[in-house]
mmCIF file of C-alpha atoms in Angstrom:
data_model
loop_
_atom_site.group_PDB
_atom_site.id
_atom_site.type_symbol
_atom_site.label_atom_id
_atom_site.label_comp_id
_atom_site.label_asym_id
_atom_site.label_seq_id
_atom_site.Cartn_x
_atom_site.Cartn_y
_atom_site.Cartn_z
ATOM 1 C CA MET A 235 0.085 0.031 0.074
ATOM 2 C CA ALA A 236 2.780 2.464 0.776
ATOM 3 C CA LEU A 237 4.797 1.468 -2.405
ATOM 4 C CA ALA A 238 1.472 1.990 -4.300
ATOM 5 C CA ASN A 239 1.234 5.814 -2.789
ATOM 6 C CA THR A 240 4.561 6.259 -3.595
ATOM 7 C CA ILE A 241 4.446 5.443 -7.261
ATOM 8 C CA ARG A 242 1.207 7.679 -7.526
ATOM 9 C CA ARG A 243 3.233 10.628 -6.226
ATOM 10 C CA THR A 244 6.180 10.222 -8.401
ATOM 11 C CA ALA A 245 3.954 9.800 -11.420
ATOM 12 C CA SER A 246 2.033 12.994 -10.511
ATOM 13 C CA ARG A 247 5.310 14.923 -10.642
ATOM 14 C CA VAL A 248 6.803 13.397 -13.661
ATOM 15 C CA VAL A 249 3.829 13.588 -16.003
ATOM 16 C CA PRO A 250 3.360 17.466 -15.607
ATOM 17 C CA LEU A 251 7.313 17.823 -16.237
ATOM 18 C CA ALA A 252 7.108 15.460 -19.049
ATOM 19 C CA ILE A 253 3.906 17.529 -20.526
ATOM 20 C CA ARG A 254 5.786 20.624 -20.450
ATOM 21 C CA ALA A 255 8.873 19.462 -21.799
ATOM 22 C CA SER A 256 6.937 18.139 -24.666
ATOM 23 C CA ALA A 257 5.406 21.463 -25.211
ATOM 24 C CA GLY A 258 8.820 23.305 -25.024
ATOM 25 C CA SER A 259 9.839 21.016 -27.572
ATOM 26 C CA GLN A 260 7.062 21.735 -29.895
ATOM 27 C CA ARG A 261 7.670 25.216 -29.658
ATOM 28 C CA TYR A 262 11.282 25.084 -29.945
ATOM 29 C CA HIS A 263 10.816 23.406 -33.460
ATOM 30 C CA HIS A 264 8.454 25.603 -34.278
ATOM 31 C CA HIS A 265 10.602 28.619 -33.742
ATOM 32 C CA CYS A 266 13.390 26.761 -35.507
ATOM 33 C CA SER A 267 11.497 26.201 -38.631
ATOM 34 C CA ALA A 268 10.374 29.997 -38.666
ATOM 35 C CA ILE A 269 13.861 30.956 -38.605
ATOM 36 C CA PHE A 270 14.862 28.655 -41.202
ATOM 37 C CA ALA A 271 12.259 30.005 -43.432
ATOM 38 C CA ALA A 272 13.168 33.530 -43.033
ATOM 39 C CA VAL A 273 16.844 32.659 -43.563
ATOM 40 C CA LYS A 274 15.888 30.750 -46.984
ATOM 41 C CA THR A 275 13.646 33.669 -47.937
ATOM 42 C CA TYR A 276 16.400 36.519 -47.395
ATOM 43 C CA GLY A 277 18.651 34.074 -49.686
ATOM 44 C CA ASP A 278 16.288 33.958 -52.403
ATOM 45 C CA LEU A 279 16.010 37.750 -52.243
ATOM 46 C CA SER A 280 19.103 38.532 -51.979
ATOM 47 C CA ARG A 281 20.421 35.986 -55.027
ATOM 48 C CA SER A 282 17.659 37.477 -56.866
ATOM 49 C CA LEU A 283 18.850 41.176 -56.216
ATOM 50 C CA PHE A 284 22.524 40.248 -57.288
ATOM 51 C CA GLN A 285 21.502 38.731 -60.519
ATOM 52 C CA ARG A 286 19.610 41.755 -61.529
ATOM 53 C CA SER A 287 22.050 44.188 -60.307
ATOM 54 C CA PHE A 288 24.976 42.454 -61.760
ATOM 55 C CA PRO A 289 23.517 40.223 -64.620
ATOM 56 C CA PHE A 290 27.145 39.610 -66.439
ATOM 57 C CA SER A 291 28.741 38.175 -63.229
ATOM 58 C CA ILE A 292 26.713 35.108 -63.439
ATOM 59 C CA HIS A 293 27.727 34.307 -66.780
ATOM 60 C CA HIS A 294 30.839 32.362 -67.715
ATOM 61 C CA TYR A 295 33.200 33.895 -70.506
ATOM 62 C CA SER A 296 32.547 32.349 -73.736
ATOM 63 C CA THR A 297 35.771 30.592 -75.228
ATOM 64 C CA LYS A 298 34.189 30.786 -78.958
ATOM 65 C CA ARG A 299 36.459 33.232 -81.004
ATOM 66 C CA PRO A 300 34.303 36.576 -81.859
ATOM 67 C CA SER A 301 32.875 36.676 -85.468
ATOM 68 C CA SER A 302 35.505 39.673 -86.279
ATOM 69 C CA ASP A 303 38.532 37.486 -85.243
ATOM 70 C CA GLU A 304 37.408 34.644 -87.804
ATOM 71 C CA SER A 305 36.490 37.231 -90.522
ATOM 72 C CA LEU A 306 40.262 38.682 -89.936
ATOM 73 C CA VAL A 307 41.742 35.373 -90.430
ATOM 74 C CA ARG A 308 39.840 34.885 -93.690
ATOM 75 C CA VAL A 309 41.308 37.649 -94.585
ATOM 76 C CA ILE A 310 44.775 36.933 -93.719
ATOM 77 C CA GLU A 311 44.506 33.693 -95.217
ATOM 78 C CA SER A 312 43.249 35.347 -98.788
ATOM 79 C CA GLU A 313 46.336 37.622 -98.639
ATOM 80 C CA ILE A 314 48.575 34.963 -98.030
ATOM 81 C CA GLN A 315 47.367 33.079 -100.767
ATOM 82 C CA CYS A 316 47.809 35.866 -103.024
ATOM 83 C CA ALA A 317 51.231 36.540 -101.680
ATOM 84 C CA GLN A 318 52.497 32.840 -102.094
ATOM 85 C CA GLU A 319 51.077 32.851 -105.930
ATOM 86 C CA SER A 320 53.070 36.119 -106.792
ATOM 87 C CA GLU A 321 55.944 34.632 -104.939
ATOM 88 C CA ASP A 322 55.546 31.441 -107.049
ATOM 89 C CA SER A 323 55.493 33.317 -110.486
ATOM 90 C CA ASP A 324 58.509 35.260 -109.441
ATOM 91 C CA GLU A 325 61.433 33.946 -111.196
ATOM 92 C CA VAL A 326 64.532 32.771 -109.012
ATOM 93 C CA VAL A 327 67.293 34.794 -108.627
ATOM 94 C CA GLU A 328 70.384 32.970 -109.014
ATOM 95 C CA VAL A 329 73.821 34.331 -107.819
ATOM 96 C CA PRO A 330 76.031 35.393 -110.857
ATOM 97 C CA GLN A 331 79.209 33.680 -111.464
ATOM 98 C CA GLY A 332 82.042 35.456 -110.257
ATOM 99 C CA PHE A 333 80.022 37.330 -107.561
ATOM 100 C CA PRO A 334 82.769 38.302 -105.056
ATOM 101 C CA PHE A 335 81.145 38.285 -102.026
ATOM 102 C CA LYS A 336 79.600 35.900 -99.407
ATOM 103 C CA ILE A 337 75.801 36.394 -98.460
ATOM 104 C CA GLU A 338 74.587 35.747 -95.291
ATOM 105 C CA ASP A 339 70.873 36.044 -95.189
ATOM 106 C CA HIS A 340 69.099 35.259 -91.932
ATOM 107 C CA PRO A 341 65.315 34.867 -92.471
ATOM 108 C CA GLY A 342 63.214 37.068 -89.992
ATOM 109 C CA GLN A 343 65.629 40.119 -90.553
ATOM 110 C CA GLN A 344 65.294 43.179 -93.216
ATOM 111 C CA THR A 345 69.075 43.086 -94.120
ATOM 112 C CA ILE A 346 71.353 40.955 -95.567
ATOM 113 C CA THR A 347 75.118 41.015 -95.055
ATOM 114 C CA LEU A 348 77.954 40.654 -97.783
ATOM 115 C CA THR A 349 81.461 40.015 -96.828
ATOM 116 C CA ARG A 350 85.012 39.609 -98.790
ATOM 117 C CA GLU A 351 88.359 39.807 -98.204
ATOM 118 C CA TYR A 352 90.374 42.202 -100.431
ATOM 119 C CA GLN A 353 94.434 43.002 -100.278
ATOM 120 C CA GLY A 354 94.117 42.664 -96.709
ATOM 121 C CA GLU A 355 91.255 44.698 -96.325
ATOM 122 C CA THR A 356 87.769 43.139 -94.971
ATOM 123 C CA ILE A 357 84.817 44.701 -96.833
ATOM 124 C CA ASN A 358 81.374 44.277 -95.269
ATOM 125 C CA VAL A 359 78.178 45.522 -96.943
ATOM 126 C CA GLU A 360 74.884 45.711 -95.019
ATOM 127 C CA VAL A 361 71.926 45.669 -97.774
ATOM 128 C CA HIS A 362 68.635 47.114 -96.946
ATOM 129 C CA MET A 363 65.242 46.378 -98.413
ATOM 130 C CA PRO A 364 64.388 48.242 -101.473
ATOM 131 C CA ASP A 365 62.709 51.291 -101.920
ATOM 132 C CA LEU A 366 60.256 50.386 -104.830
ATOM 133 C CA VAL A 367 58.941 53.128 -107.038
ATOM 134 C CA THR A 368 56.120 51.974 -109.552
ATOM 135 C CA GLY A 369 56.932 54.771 -112.124
ATOM 136 C CA GLU A 370 53.336 56.213 -111.751
ATOM 137 C CA GLU A 371 54.620 59.130 -110.588
ATOM 138 C CA ASN A 372 57.247 60.107 -113.605
ATOM 139 C CA ASP A 373 57.613 63.357 -114.895
ATOM 140 C CA ASP A 374 59.285 63.411 -118.403
ATOM 141 C CA ASP A 375 59.537 67.397 -118.454
ATOM 142 C CA ASN A 376 61.764 66.949 -115.179
ATOM 143 C CA ASP A 377 65.435 67.463 -116.056
ATOM 144 C CA ASN A 378 66.634 67.496 -112.416
ATOM 145 C CA ASP A 379 69.125 64.822 -111.584
ATOM 146 C CA ASP A 380 68.008 64.284 -107.961
ATOM 147 C CA GLU A 381 64.378 64.151 -108.994
ATOM 148 C CA GLU A 382 64.989 61.636 -111.512
ATOM 149 C CA LYS A 383 66.955 59.514 -108.938
ATOM 150 C CA GLY A 384 63.685 60.033 -106.911
ATOM 151 C CA SER A 385 61.524 58.326 -109.450
ATOM 152 C CA GLN A 386 63.769 55.285 -109.600
ATOM 153 C CA SER A 387 63.598 52.318 -107.203
ATOM 154 C CA SER A 388 66.562 51.918 -105.270
ATOM 155 C CA ILE A 389 68.581 50.104 -102.093
ATOM 156 C CA PRO A 390 70.334 51.506 -99.212
ATOM 157 C CA LEU A 391 73.691 50.010 -98.659
ATOM 158 C CA VAL A 392 76.087 50.610 -95.753
ATOM 159 C CA VAL A 393 79.872 49.604 -97.232
ATOM 160 C CA ARG A 394 82.637 49.313 -94.284
ATOM 161 C CA VAL A 395 86.209 48.862 -95.442
ATOM 162 C CA SER A 396 88.437 47.892 -92.555
ATOM 163 C CA LYS A 397 91.911 46.478 -92.102
ATOM 164 C CA LYS A 398 93.500 44.681 -89.158
ATOM 165 C CA ASN A 399 94.077 47.277 -86.953
ATOM 166 C CA GLY A 400 93.008 50.874 -86.857
ATOM 167 C CA PRO A 401 89.818 52.620 -88.056
ATOM 168 C CA CYS A 402 87.520 51.603 -91.138
ATOM 169 C CA LEU A 403 86.003 53.648 -93.648
ATOM 170 C CA GLU A 404 82.262 53.591 -93.791
ATOM 171 C CA PHE A 405 80.178 54.491 -96.909
ATOM 172 C CA GLY A 406 76.272 55.502 -96.782
ATOM 173 C CA CYS A 407 75.170 54.636 -100.488
ATOM 174 C CA THR A 408 72.070 54.540 -102.366
ATOM 175 C CA ALA A 409 72.259 51.953 -105.429
ATOM 176 C CA TYR A 410 69.789 52.633 -108.277
ATOM 177 C CA PRO A 411 69.809 51.100 -111.611
ATOM 178 C CA ASP A 412 73.086 51.019 -113.197
ATOM 179 C CA GLU A 413 74.563 53.807 -110.687
ATOM 180 C CA ILE A 414 75.458 54.020 -107.170
ATOM 181 C CA ALA A 415 75.499 57.351 -105.374
ATOM 182 C CA ILE A 416 77.471 57.861 -102.235
ATOM 183 C CA ASP A 417 75.380 60.035 -99.569
ATOM 184 C CA SER A 418 78.083 59.980 -96.947
ATOM 185 C CA LEU A 419 81.796 58.992 -95.849
ATOM 186 C CA SER A 420 83.059 59.028 -92.546
ATOM 187 C CA VAL A 421 86.081 57.587 -90.549
ATOM 188 C CA LYS A 422 85.115 55.428 -87.589
ATOM 189 C CA ASP A 423 87.561 54.576 -84.971
ATOM 190 C CA PRO A 424 86.798 51.505 -82.914
ATOM 191 C CA GLU A 425 89.017 53.321 -79.913
ATOM 192 C CA ILE A 426 86.492 56.016 -79.756
ATOM 193 C CA SER A 427 83.546 55.835 -77.412
ATOM 194 C CA GLU A 428 79.839 55.912 -78.578
ATOM 195 C CA ASP A 429 79.171 58.786 -76.116
ATOM 196 C CA GLN A 430 82.054 61.059 -77.849
ATOM 197 C CA ILE A 431 80.753 62.839 -80.983
ATOM 198 C CA ALA A 432 83.487 62.324 -83.672
ATOM 199 C CA TYR A 433 84.088 64.853 -86.452
ATOM 200 C CA GLU A 434 82.659 62.958 -89.777
ATOM 201 C CA GLY A 435 83.967 65.182 -92.382
ATOM 202 C CA PRO A 436 82.062 67.554 -94.908
ATOM 203 C CA ASP A 437 78.750 66.433 -96.887
ATOM 204 C CA PHE A 438 80.072 64.008 -99.541
ATOM 205 C CA SER A 439 78.799 66.317 -102.125
ATOM 206 C CA ASP A 440 80.512 68.927 -101.081
ATOM 207 C CA LEU A 441 83.971 66.964 -101.902
ATOM 208 C CA ASP A 442 86.097 68.150 -104.578
ATOM 209 C CA GLU A 443 84.500 66.526 -107.893
ATOM 210 C CA ASN A 444 87.821 64.567 -108.553
ATOM 211 C CA LEU A 445 87.876 63.364 -104.798
ATOM 212 C CA GLN A 446 84.284 62.072 -105.297
ATOM 213 C CA LYS A 447 84.940 60.266 -108.384
ATOM 214 C CA ALA A 448 88.190 58.756 -106.668
ATOM 215 C CA PHE A 449 86.026 57.430 -104.165
ATOM 216 C CA HIS A 450 83.445 55.946 -106.490
ATOM 217 C CA LYS A 451 86.442 54.231 -108.136
ATOM 218 C CA TYR A 452 87.715 53.166 -104.830
ATOM 219 C CA LEU A 453 84.222 51.182 -104.087
ATOM 220 C CA GLU A 454 84.260 49.759 -107.504
ATOM 221 C CA ILE A 455 87.476 47.865 -107.527
ATOM 222 C CA ARG A 456 86.350 46.202 -103.972
ATOM 223 C CA GLY A 457 82.979 45.208 -105.617
ATOM 224 C CA ILE A 458 80.770 47.899 -105.229
ATOM 225 C CA LYS A 459 79.217 48.459 -108.810
ATOM 226 C CA PRO A 460 76.061 48.265 -110.789
ATOM 227 C CA SER A 461 76.410 44.893 -111.808
ATOM 228 C CA THR A 462 76.709 43.825 -108.277
ATOM 229 C CA THR A 463 74.154 46.275 -106.789
ATOM 230 C CA ASN A 464 71.419 45.276 -109.714
ATOM 231 C CA PHE A 465 71.582 41.738 -108.754
ATOM 232 C CA LEU A 466 71.131 42.800 -104.895
ATOM 233 C CA HIS A 467 67.857 44.667 -105.999
ATOM 234 C CA GLU A 468 66.315 41.732 -107.629
ATOM 235 C CA TYR A 469 67.663 39.427 -104.909
ATOM 236 C CA MET A 470 66.075 42.033 -102.022
ATOM 237 C CA ILE A 471 62.912 42.069 -103.898
ATOM 238 C CA GLY A 472 62.599 38.073 -103.682
ATOM 239 C CA LYS A 473 63.707 38.343 -99.857
ATOM 240 C CA ASP A 474 60.787 41.306 -99.183
ATOM 241 C CA SER A 475 58.299 38.740 -100.525
ATOM 242 C CA LYS A 476 59.281 35.761 -98.503
ATOM 243 C CA GLU A 477 59.422 37.881 -95.517
ATOM 244 C CA TYR A 478 56.185 39.162 -96.229
ATOM 245 C CA VAL A 479 54.361 35.617 -96.378
ATOM 246 C CA THR A 480 56.222 34.633 -92.991
ATOM 247 C CA TRP A 481 54.830 37.696 -91.549
ATOM 248 C CA LEU A 482 51.265 37.145 -92.728
ATOM 249 C CA LYS A 483 51.333 33.643 -91.316
ATOM 250 C CA ASN A 484 52.909 34.717 -87.742
ATOM 251 C CA LEU A 485 49.869 37.265 -87.947
ATOM 252 C CA LYS A 486 47.649 34.474 -88.595
ATOM 253 C CA LYS A 487 48.730 32.257 -85.902
ATOM 254 C CA PHE A 488 48.493 35.149 -83.266
ATOM 255 C CA VAL A 489 44.931 35.725 -84.262
ATOM 256 C CA GLU A 490 44.142 32.127 -83.951
ATOM 257 C CA ALA A 491 45.595 31.383 -80.435
#
């Protein structure tokens, strides 16, 4: 009997506690669900606002080449084809028999170098790309020699004549068809620093006429003569065509990369 009373008293205390605990748990889950729902709603609103404010940030960059680049590639390819057809139609320029110079031609450079030895001297010639003139601007009524030369194709040359020791002579020349003009003449001393400004003499055209003729003869004996420069003119035209095709191909590779 005493045991039964004890059980009833214990049950009377435990059951209300359990009921309160159950009610508290329900209220806790209810509040948590409300909080989670509010967080989800806020997240959805924030994401929607971000997408409207920064529409490009949600798109990845396209790896597809722009249509303008594809059009450029097609134009370059067309130009390469035309340049190659023109190059194929050109006659191969052969080095003439007895040509006194060794030719150093490095692809990708706009100059070639000629070298030779002559009676203890080393002769070095730097040949640049030709300055081509179509002849459309010729004026038949013009008798001025300088203007007549200006209407002709030409190639710039830098001729250096040196000996084992000491300074060298440097000629700046322009080679026209069947004629070579000396534009400048200077004495280059290797012992003088580039920071020092050396006296380079008067303009070549101001020299005595006999002295000018003597220097033309001086170069002619060493191989700088019209037969040499006329060949160089044709050679450099061919080189210019090859370099142009290579340049176009490099452009195409860059655009396609």
